[in-house]
Amino acid sequence: MRPGSSYPPYYGELRQVAARAMRNERPGHTMQPTALVHEASLKLAGAAGVEWRDRAHFFGVAARLMREILVDYARQRGAAKRGSGARITLDDSLLIAEDRLADVLAIDEVVQRLEALDARQGQIVELRFFGGLSVEEVAEVMKISTPTVKREWQSAKAWLHRELAQRSAP
C-alpha cells in the first residue's frame, strides 16, 4: 500500500472479480455486479482517513459492504415477505433476479447464524457469495491454504443448505 493513501488501488481488481462472478450467468438480473462494485467503491472512497493495511483488509471490508448493499437492496424492494415457498439455493456467485431478492435476506440471516458458530466459515461465505471471490482469492485474502478454504467452503455450504432447506420447508 502507498503510505498515507486512503483509497486502495484495488478498484479495478474488484470490478474484475465481479465480472468473473457473473460470466455465463442467466440474464435478467436487477443488480449487476458492476453496479454493486460501483456502490461499494463509492462507500470505500468515502471512508476518509481509512488506512488500508493490506489486500485482506480491503477485500474484507468490500465484501462486508457488498453484503450490506445487497441486503438493503432486497429490503427496499419489499422482499421481506416470502410468499412463493420456493426452495432457496446458494450459488457460488451473485445471482440477483427480481424474484429471488428474498433469498438475499434469508441467506444473510443464516450467514449471521453461521458467523456466530464459526467466524472463519462465515467470512469465507461472505467473501465467496457476497464478495464474488474465487477459492484461490479467498485463500490469499484470508492468508490460509486453498485446500482449507475448499474444505471450509464445502462444510459451510452444506450447513447453509440444510438451514435454508429448513426455512423453505412447509
mmCIF file with all atom_site columns, C-alpha atoms in Angstrom:
data_model
loop_
_atom_site.group_PDB
_atom_site.id
_atom_site.type_symbol
_atom_site.label_atom_id
_atom_site.label_alt_id
_atom_site.label_comp_id
_atom_site.label_asym_id
_atom_site.label_entity_id
_atom_site.label_seq_id
_atom_site.pdbx_PDB_ins_code
_atom_site.Cartn_x
_atom_site.Cartn_y
_atom_site.Cartn_z
_atom_site.occupancy
_atom_site.B_iso_or_equiv
_atom_site.pdbx_formal_charge
_atom_site.auth_seq_id
_atom_site.auth_comp_id
_atom_site.auth_asym_id
_atom_site.auth_atom_id
_atom_site.pdbx_PDB_model_num
ATOM 1   C CA . MET A 1 1   ? 0.000   0.000   0.000   1.00 0.00 ? 1   MET A CA 1
ATOM 2   C CA . ARG A 1 2   ? 1.167   3.530   -0.573  1.00 0.00 ? 2   ARG A CA 1
ATOM 3   C CA . PRO A 1 3   ? 1.926   5.320   2.688   1.00 0.00 ? 3   PRO A CA 1
ATOM 4   C CA . GLY A 1 4   ? -0.801  7.804   3.502   1.00 0.00 ? 4   GLY A CA 1
ATOM 5   C CA . SER A 1 5   ? -3.116  6.507   0.757   1.00 0.00 ? 5   SER A CA 1
ATOM 6   C CA . SER A 1 6   ? -6.753  6.492   1.807   1.00 0.00 ? 6   SER A CA 1
ATOM 7   C CA . TYR A 1 7   ? -8.126  4.991   -1.435  1.00 0.00 ? 7   TYR A CA 1
ATOM 8   C CA . PRO A 1 8   ? -6.973  1.465   -2.227  1.00 0.00 ? 8   PRO A CA 1
ATOM 9   C CA . PRO A 1 9   ? -5.538  0.561   -5.613  1.00 0.00 ? 9   PRO A CA 1
ATOM 10  C CA . TYR A 1 10  ? -7.849  -2.476  -5.888  1.00 0.00 ? 10  TYR A CA 1
ATOM 11  C CA . TYR A 1 11  ? -10.892 -0.912  -7.579  1.00 0.00 ? 11  TYR A CA 1
ATOM 12  C CA . GLY A 1 12  ? -10.059 -2.383  -10.988 1.00 0.00 ? 12  GLY A CA 1
ATOM 13  C CA . GLU A 1 13  ? -9.407  -5.787  -9.498  1.00 0.00 ? 13  GLU A CA 1
ATOM 14  C CA . LEU A 1 14  ? -12.695 -5.666  -7.612  1.00 0.00 ? 14  LEU A CA 1
ATOM 15  C CA . ARG A 1 15  ? -14.500 -4.952  -10.891 1.00 0.00 ? 15  ARG A CA 1
ATOM 16  C CA . GLN A 1 16  ? -12.771 -7.946  -12.489 1.00 0.00 ? 16  GLN A CA 1
ATOM 17  C CA . VAL A 1 17  ? -13.840 -10.199 -9.624  1.00 0.00 ? 17  VAL A CA 1
ATOM 18  C CA . ALA A 1 18  ? -17.465 -9.106  -10.061 1.00 0.00 ? 18  ALA A CA 1
ATOM 19  C CA . ALA A 1 19  ? -17.308 -9.589  -13.824 1.00 0.00 ? 19  ALA A CA 1
ATOM 20  C CA . ARG A 1 20  ? -15.924 -13.125 -13.406 1.00 0.00 ? 20  ARG A CA 1
ATOM 21  C CA . ALA A 1 21  ? -18.657 -13.923 -10.910 1.00 0.00 ? 21  ALA A CA 1
ATOM 22  C CA . MET A 1 22  ? -21.336 -13.073 -13.462 1.00 0.00 ? 22  MET A CA 1
ATOM 23  C CA . ARG A 1 23  ? -19.777 -14.536 -16.614 1.00 0.00 ? 23  ARG A CA 1
ATOM 24  C CA . ASN A 1 24  ? -22.052 -17.090 -18.289 1.00 0.00 ? 24  ASN A CA 1
ATOM 25  C CA . GLU A 1 25  ? -24.860 -16.495 -15.804 1.00 0.00 ? 25  GLU A CA 1
ATOM 26  C CA . ARG A 1 26  ? -28.510 -16.087 -16.697 1.00 0.00 ? 26  ARG A CA 1
ATOM 27  C CA . PRO A 1 27  ? -29.824 -12.729 -17.912 1.00 0.00 ? 27  PRO A CA 1
ATOM 28  C CA . GLY A 1 28  ? -32.424 -10.623 -16.118 1.00 0.00 ? 28  GLY A CA 1
ATOM 29  C CA . HIS A 1 29  ? -30.512 -9.574  -13.034 1.00 0.00 ? 29  HIS A CA 1
ATOM 30  C CA . THR A 1 30  ? -31.816 -6.447  -11.420 1.00 0.00 ? 30  THR A CA 1
ATOM 31  C CA . MET A 1 31  ? -28.471 -5.562  -9.878  1.00 0.00 ? 31  MET A CA 1
ATOM 32  C CA . GLN A 1 32  ? -25.403 -6.176  -11.959 1.00 0.00 ? 32  GLN A CA 1
ATOM 33  C CA . PRO A 1 33  ? -22.079 -6.819  -10.211 1.00 0.00 ? 33  PRO A CA 1
ATOM 34  C CA . THR A 1 34  ? -20.658 -3.647  -11.782 1.00 0.00 ? 34  THR A CA 1
ATOM 35  C CA . ALA A 1 35  ? -23.356 -1.587  -10.087 1.00 0.00 ? 35  ALA A CA 1
ATOM 36  C CA . LEU A 1 36  ? -22.680 -3.391  -6.830  1.00 0.00 ? 36  LEU A CA 1
ATOM 37  C CA . VAL A 1 37  ? -18.937 -2.801  -7.096  1.00 0.00 ? 37  VAL A CA 1
ATOM 38  C CA . HIS A 1 38  ? -19.545 0.828   -8.027  1.00 0.00 ? 38  HIS A CA 1
ATOM 39  C CA . GLU A 1 39  ? -21.760 1.429   -4.992  1.00 0.00 ? 39  GLU A CA 1
ATOM 40  C CA . ALA A 1 40  ? -19.318 -0.354  -2.691  1.00 0.00 ? 40  ALA A CA 1
ATOM 41  C CA . SER A 1 41  ? -16.415 1.589   -4.200  1.00 0.00 ? 41  SER A CA 1
ATOM 42  C CA . LEU A 1 42  ? -18.183 4.881   -3.560  1.00 0.00 ? 42  LEU A CA 1
ATOM 43  C CA . LYS A 1 43  ? -18.608 3.898   0.072   1.00 0.00 ? 43  LYS A CA 1
ATOM 44  C CA . LEU A 1 44  ? -14.982 2.765   0.262   1.00 0.00 ? 44  LEU A CA 1
ATOM 45  C CA . ALA A 1 45  ? -13.782 6.008   -1.310  1.00 0.00 ? 45  ALA A CA 1
ATOM 46  C CA . GLY A 1 46  ? -15.946 7.977   1.101   1.00 0.00 ? 46  GLY A CA 1
ATOM 47  C CA . ALA A 1 47  ? -14.204 6.362   4.045   1.00 0.00 ? 47  ALA A CA 1
ATOM 48  C CA . ALA A 1 48  ? -11.910 9.335   4.527   1.00 0.00 ? 48  ALA A CA 1
ATOM 49  C CA . GLY A 1 49  ? -8.874  8.688   6.625   1.00 0.00 ? 49  GLY A CA 1
ATOM 50  C CA . VAL A 1 50  ? -9.049  4.893   6.412   1.00 0.00 ? 50  VAL A CA 1
ATOM 51  C CA . GLU A 1 51  ? -5.612  3.379   6.083   1.00 0.00 ? 51  GLU A CA 1
ATOM 52  C CA . TRP A 1 52  ? -5.878  0.099   4.207   1.00 0.00 ? 52  TRP A CA 1
ATOM 53  C CA . ARG A 1 53  ? -3.484  -2.281  5.940   1.00 0.00 ? 53  ARG A CA 1
ATOM 54  C CA . ASP A 1 54  ? -3.345  -4.753  3.100   1.00 0.00 ? 54  ASP A CA 1
ATOM 55  C CA . ARG A 1 55  ? -5.314  -6.571  0.438   1.00 0.00 ? 55  ARG A CA 1
ATOM 56  C CA . ALA A 1 56  ? -7.114  -8.720  3.018   1.00 0.00 ? 56  ALA A CA 1
ATOM 57  C CA . HIS A 1 57  ? -8.315  -5.652  4.908   1.00 0.00 ? 57  HIS A CA 1
ATOM 58  C CA . PHE A 1 58  ? -9.648  -4.041  1.747   1.00 0.00 ? 58  PHE A CA 1
ATOM 59  C CA . PHE A 1 59  ? -11.418 -7.140  0.388   1.00 0.00 ? 59  PHE A CA 1
ATOM 60  C CA . GLY A 1 60  ? -12.850 -7.996  3.794   1.00 0.00 ? 60  GLY A CA 1
ATOM 61  C CA . VAL A 1 61  ? -14.378 -4.536  4.116   1.00 0.00 ? 61  VAL A CA 1
ATOM 62  C CA . ALA A 1 62  ? -15.506 -4.570  0.465   1.00 0.00 ? 62  ALA A CA 1
ATOM 63  C CA . ALA A 1 63  ? -17.260 -7.934  0.858   1.00 0.00 ? 63  ALA A CA 1
ATOM 64  C CA . ARG A 1 64  ? -18.991 -6.710  4.024   1.00 0.00 ? 64  ARG A CA 1
ATOM 65  C CA . LEU A 1 65  ? -20.156 -3.573  2.203   1.00 0.00 ? 65  LEU A CA 1
ATOM 66  C CA . MET A 1 66  ? -21.422 -5.598  -0.759  1.00 0.00 ? 66  MET A CA 1
ATOM 67  C CA . ARG A 1 67  ? -23.362 -7.816  1.609   1.00 0.00 ? 67  ARG A CA 1
ATOM 68  C CA . GLU A 1 68  ? -24.924 -4.784  3.299   1.00 0.00 ? 68  GLU A CA 1
ATOM 69  C CA . ILE A 1 69  ? -25.776 -3.230  -0.076  1.00 0.00 ? 69  ILE A CA 1
ATOM 70  C CA . LEU A 1 70  ? -27.457 -6.430  -1.305  1.00 0.00 ? 70  LEU A CA 1
ATOM 71  C CA . VAL A 1 71  ? -29.445 -6.846  1.897   1.00 0.00 ? 71  VAL A CA 1
ATOM 72  C CA . ASP A 1 72  ? -30.527 -3.193  1.841   1.00 0.00 ? 72  ASP A CA 1
ATOM 73  C CA . TYR A 1 73  ? -31.463 -3.525  -1.836  1.00 0.00 ? 73  TYR A CA 1
ATOM 74  C CA . ALA A 1 74  ? -33.589 -6.587  -1.111  1.00 0.00 ? 74  ALA A CA 1
ATOM 75  C CA . ARG A 1 75  ? -35.309 -4.839  1.793   1.00 0.00 ? 75  ARG A CA 1
ATOM 76  C CA . GLN A 1 76  ? -36.026 -1.748  -0.297  1.00 0.00 ? 76  GLN A CA 1
ATOM 77  C CA . ARG A 1 77  ? -37.590 -3.893  -2.999  1.00 0.00 ? 77  ARG A CA 1
ATOM 78  C CA . GLY A 1 78  ? -40.080 -5.224  -0.467  1.00 0.00 ? 78  GLY A CA 1
ATOM 79  C CA . ALA A 1 79  ? -38.662 -8.721  -0.381  1.00 0.00 ? 79  ALA A CA 1
ATOM 80  C CA . ALA A 1 80  ? -39.239 -9.146  3.344   1.00 0.00 ? 80  ALA A CA 1
ATOM 81  C CA . LYS A 1 81  ? -42.328 -11.238 2.611   1.00 0.00 ? 81  LYS A CA 1
ATOM 82  C CA . ARG A 1 82  ? -41.573 -14.588 1.081   1.00 0.00 ? 82  ARG A CA 1
ATOM 83  C CA . GLY A 1 83  ? -44.781 -15.903 -0.399  1.00 0.00 ? 83  GLY A CA 1
ATOM 84  C CA . SER A 1 84  ? -43.560 -18.347 -3.026  1.00 0.00 ? 84  SER A CA 1
ATOM 85  C CA . GLY A 1 85  ? -42.419 -21.153 -0.729  1.00 0.00 ? 85  GLY A CA 1
ATOM 86  C CA . ALA A 1 86  ? -39.735 -21.864 -3.322  1.00 0.00 ? 86  ALA A CA 1
ATOM 87  C CA . ARG A 1 87  ? -36.581 -23.623 -2.300  1.00 0.00 ? 87  ARG A CA 1
ATOM 88  C CA . ILE A 1 88  ? -33.702 -21.264 -1.577  1.00 0.00 ? 88  ILE A CA 1
ATOM 89  C CA . THR A 1 89  ? -30.419 -22.098 -3.277  1.00 0.00 ? 89  THR A CA 1
ATOM 90  C CA . LEU A 1 90  ? -26.940 -20.852 -2.539  1.00 0.00 ? 90  LEU A CA 1
ATOM 91  C CA . ASP A 1 91  ? -24.920 -20.277 -5.687  1.00 0.00 ? 91  ASP A CA 1
ATOM 92  C CA . ASP A 1 92  ? -21.198 -19.536 -5.732  1.00 0.00 ? 92  ASP A CA 1
ATOM 93  C CA . SER A 1 93  ? -21.810 -16.217 -7.437  1.00 0.00 ? 93  SER A CA 1
ATOM 94  C CA . LEU A 1 94  ? -24.166 -13.296 -7.226  1.00 0.00 ? 94  LEU A CA 1
ATOM 95  C CA . LEU A 1 95  ? -27.433 -14.028 -8.971  1.00 0.00 ? 95  LEU A CA 1
ATOM 96  C CA . ILE A 1 96  ? -29.891 -11.327 -8.014  1.00 0.00 ? 96  ILE A CA 1
ATOM 97  C CA . ALA A 1 97  ? -33.033 -11.810 -10.071 1.00 0.00 ? 97  ALA A CA 1
ATOM 98  C CA . GLU A 1 98  ? -36.061 -9.780  -9.021  1.00 0.00 ? 98  GLU A CA 1
ATOM 99  C CA . ASP A 1 99  ? -37.980 -12.875 -7.927  1.00 0.00 ? 99  ASP A CA 1
ATOM 100 C CA . ARG A 1 100 ? -35.064 -14.050 -5.742  1.00 0.00 ? 100 ARG A CA 1
ATOM 101 C CA . LEU A 1 101 ? -34.434 -10.927 -3.634  1.00 0.00 ? 101 LEU A CA 1
ATOM 102 C CA . ALA A 1 102 ? -35.973 -12.545 -0.562  1.00 0.00 ? 102 ALA A CA 1
ATOM 103 C CA . ASP A 1 103 ? -33.233 -15.172 -0.827  1.00 0.00 ? 103 ASP A CA 1
ATOM 104 C CA . VAL A 1 104 ? -30.623 -12.498 -0.104  1.00 0.00 ? 104 VAL A CA 1
ATOM 105 C CA . LEU A 1 105 ? -32.379 -11.687 3.151   1.00 0.00 ? 105 LEU A CA 1
ATOM 106 C CA . ALA A 1 106 ? -32.752 -15.346 4.087   1.00 0.00 ? 106 ALA A CA 1
ATOM 107 C CA . ILE A 1 107 ? -29.132 -16.113 3.228   1.00 0.00 ? 107 ILE A CA 1
ATOM 108 C CA . ASP A 1 108 ? -27.932 -13.084 5.196   1.00 0.00 ? 108 ASP A CA 1
ATOM 109 C CA . GLU A 1 109 ? -29.881 -14.233 8.232   1.00 0.00 ? 109 GLU A CA 1
ATOM 110 C CA . VAL A 1 110 ? -28.495 -17.769 8.018   1.00 0.00 ? 110 VAL A CA 1
ATOM 111 C CA . VAL A 1 111 ? -24.943 -16.492 7.411   1.00 0.00 ? 111 VAL A CA 1
ATOM 112 C CA . GLN A 1 112 ? -25.248 -14.394 10.573  1.00 0.00 ? 112 GLN A CA 1
ATOM 113 C CA . ARG A 1 113 ? -26.029 -17.580 12.488  1.00 0.00 ? 113 ARG A CA 1
ATOM 114 C CA . LEU A 1 114 ? -23.078 -19.342 10.841  1.00 0.00 ? 114 LEU A CA 1
ATOM 115 C CA . GLU A 1 115 ? -20.774 -16.459 11.798  1.00 0.00 ? 115 GLU A CA 1
ATOM 116 C CA . ALA A 1 116 ? -21.817 -16.914 15.428  1.00 0.00 ? 116 ALA A CA 1
ATOM 117 C CA . LEU A 1 117 ? -20.902 -20.614 15.222  1.00 0.00 ? 117 LEU A CA 1
ATOM 118 C CA . ASP A 1 118 ? -17.780 -20.365 13.059  1.00 0.00 ? 118 ASP A CA 1
ATOM 119 C CA . ALA A 1 119 ? -16.397 -16.932 12.235  1.00 0.00 ? 119 ALA A CA 1
ATOM 120 C CA . ARG A 1 120 ? -13.928 -18.253 9.647   1.00 0.00 ? 120 ARG A CA 1
ATOM 121 C CA . GLN A 1 121 ? -16.594 -20.123 7.690   1.00 0.00 ? 121 GLN A CA 1
ATOM 122 C CA . GLY A 1 122 ? -18.805 -17.036 7.889   1.00 0.00 ? 122 GLY A CA 1
ATOM 123 C CA . GLN A 1 123 ? -16.030 -14.924 6.408   1.00 0.00 ? 123 GLN A CA 1
ATOM 124 C CA . ILE A 1 124 ? -15.420 -17.456 3.639   1.00 0.00 ? 124 ILE A CA 1
ATOM 125 C CA . VAL A 1 125 ? -19.122 -17.417 2.713   1.00 0.00 ? 125 VAL A CA 1
ATOM 126 C CA . GLU A 1 126 ? -19.144 -13.632 2.776   1.00 0.00 ? 126 GLU A CA 1
ATOM 127 C CA . LEU A 1 127 ? -16.092 -13.381 0.513   1.00 0.00 ? 127 LEU A CA 1
ATOM 128 C CA . ARG A 1 128 ? -17.324 -16.116 -1.869  1.00 0.00 ? 128 ARG A CA 1
ATOM 129 C CA . PHE A 1 129 ? -21.030 -15.350 -2.080  1.00 0.00 ? 129 PHE A CA 1
ATOM 130 C CA . PHE A 1 130 ? -21.303 -11.649 -1.363  1.00 0.00 ? 130 PHE A CA 1
ATOM 131 C CA . GLY A 1 131 ? -17.798 -10.639 -2.499  1.00 0.00 ? 131 GLY A CA 1
ATOM 132 C CA . GLY A 1 132 ? -17.638 -12.905 -5.563  1.00 0.00 ? 132 GLY A CA 1
ATOM 133 C CA . LEU A 1 133 ? -14.084 -14.083 -4.852  1.00 0.00 ? 133 LEU A CA 1
ATOM 134 C CA . SER A 1 134 ? -12.738 -17.398 -6.095  1.00 0.00 ? 134 SER A CA 1
ATOM 135 C CA . VAL A 1 135 ? -11.484 -20.053 -3.683  1.00 0.00 ? 135 VAL A CA 1
ATOM 136 C CA . GLU A 1 136 ? -7.908  -19.078 -4.514  1.00 0.00 ? 136 GLU A CA 1
ATOM 137 C CA . GLU A 1 137 ? -8.614  -15.397 -3.912  1.00 0.00 ? 137 GLU A CA 1
ATOM 138 C CA . VAL A 1 138 ? -10.279 -16.157 -0.571  1.00 0.00 ? 138 VAL A CA 1
ATOM 139 C CA . ALA A 1 139 ? -7.208  -18.168 0.436   1.00 0.00 ? 139 ALA A CA 1
ATOM 140 C CA . GLU A 1 140 ? -4.966  -15.244 -0.474  1.00 0.00 ? 140 GLU A CA 1
ATOM 141 C CA . VAL A 1 141 ? -7.105  -12.671 1.310   1.00 0.00 ? 141 VAL A CA 1
ATOM 142 C CA . MET A 1 142 ? -7.512  -14.779 4.464   1.00 0.00 ? 142 MET A CA 1
ATOM 143 C CA . LYS A 1 143 ? -3.904  -15.995 4.403   1.00 0.00 ? 143 LYS A CA 1
ATOM 144 C CA . ILE A 1 144 ? -4.917  -19.660 4.622   1.00 0.00 ? 144 ILE A CA 1
ATOM 145 C CA . SER A 1 145 ? -4.368  -22.548 2.213   1.00 0.00 ? 145 SER A CA 1
ATOM 146 C CA . THR A 1 146 ? -6.595  -23.203 -0.788  1.00 0.00 ? 146 THR A CA 1
ATOM 147 C CA . PRO A 1 147 ? -7.416  -26.748 0.445   1.00 0.00 ? 147 PRO A CA 1
ATOM 148 C CA . THR A 1 148 ? -8.518  -25.266 3.780   1.00 0.00 ? 148 THR A CA 1
ATOM 149 C CA . VAL A 1 149 ? -10.809 -22.792 2.015   1.00 0.00 ? 149 VAL A CA 1
ATOM 150 C CA . LYS A 1 150 ? -12.242 -25.604 -0.135  1.00 0.00 ? 150 LYS A CA 1
ATOM 151 C CA . ARG A 1 151 ? -12.892 -27.768 2.932   1.00 0.00 ? 151 ARG A CA 1
ATOM 152 C CA . GLU A 1 152 ? -14.418 -24.913 4.939   1.00 0.00 ? 152 GLU A CA 1
ATOM 153 C CA . TRP A 1 153 ? -16.477 -23.718 1.942   1.00 0.00 ? 153 TRP A CA 1
ATOM 154 C CA . GLN A 1 154 ? -17.925 -27.212 1.398   1.00 0.00 ? 154 GLN A CA 1
ATOM 155 C CA . SER A 1 155 ? -18.734 -27.550 5.095   1.00 0.00 ? 155 SER A CA 1
ATOM 156 C CA . ALA A 1 156 ? -20.295 -24.084 5.242   1.00 0.00 ? 156 ALA A CA 1
ATOM 157 C CA . LYS A 1 157 ? -22.353 -24.708 2.092   1.00 0.00 ? 157 LYS A CA 1
ATOM 158 C CA . ALA A 1 158 ? -23.671 -27.988 3.486   1.00 0.00 ? 158 ALA A CA 1
ATOM 159 C CA . TRP A 1 159 ? -24.662 -26.292 6.742   1.00 0.00 ? 159 TRP A CA 1
ATOM 160 C CA . LEU A 1 160 ? -26.232 -23.351 4.905   1.00 0.00 ? 160 LEU A CA 1
ATOM 161 C CA . HIS A 1 161 ? -28.164 -25.621 2.516   1.00 0.00 ? 161 HIS A CA 1
ATOM 162 C CA . ARG A 1 162 ? -29.525 -27.581 5.469   1.00 0.00 ? 162 ARG A CA 1
ATOM 163 C CA . GLU A 1 163 ? -30.552 -24.409 7.302   1.00 0.00 ? 163 GLU A CA 1
ATOM 164 C CA . LEU A 1 164 ? -32.075 -22.866 4.178   1.00 0.00 ? 164 LEU A CA 1
ATOM 165 C CA . ALA A 1 165 ? -33.969 -26.082 3.404   1.00 0.00 ? 165 ALA A CA 1
ATOM 166 C CA . GLN A 1 166 ? -35.486 -25.977 6.871   1.00 0.00 ? 166 GLN A CA 1
ATOM 167 C CA . ARG A 1 167 ? -36.620 -22.394 6.247   1.00 0.00 ? 167 ARG A CA 1
ATOM 168 C CA . SER A 1 168 ? -38.215 -23.408 2.945   1.00 0.00 ? 168 SER A CA 1
ATOM 169 C CA . ALA A 1 169 ? -39.967 -26.489 4.329   1.00 0.00 ? 169 ALA A CA 1
ATOM 170 C CA . PRO A 1 170 ? -43.735 -26.127 4.810   1.00 0.00 ? 170 PRO A CA 1
#
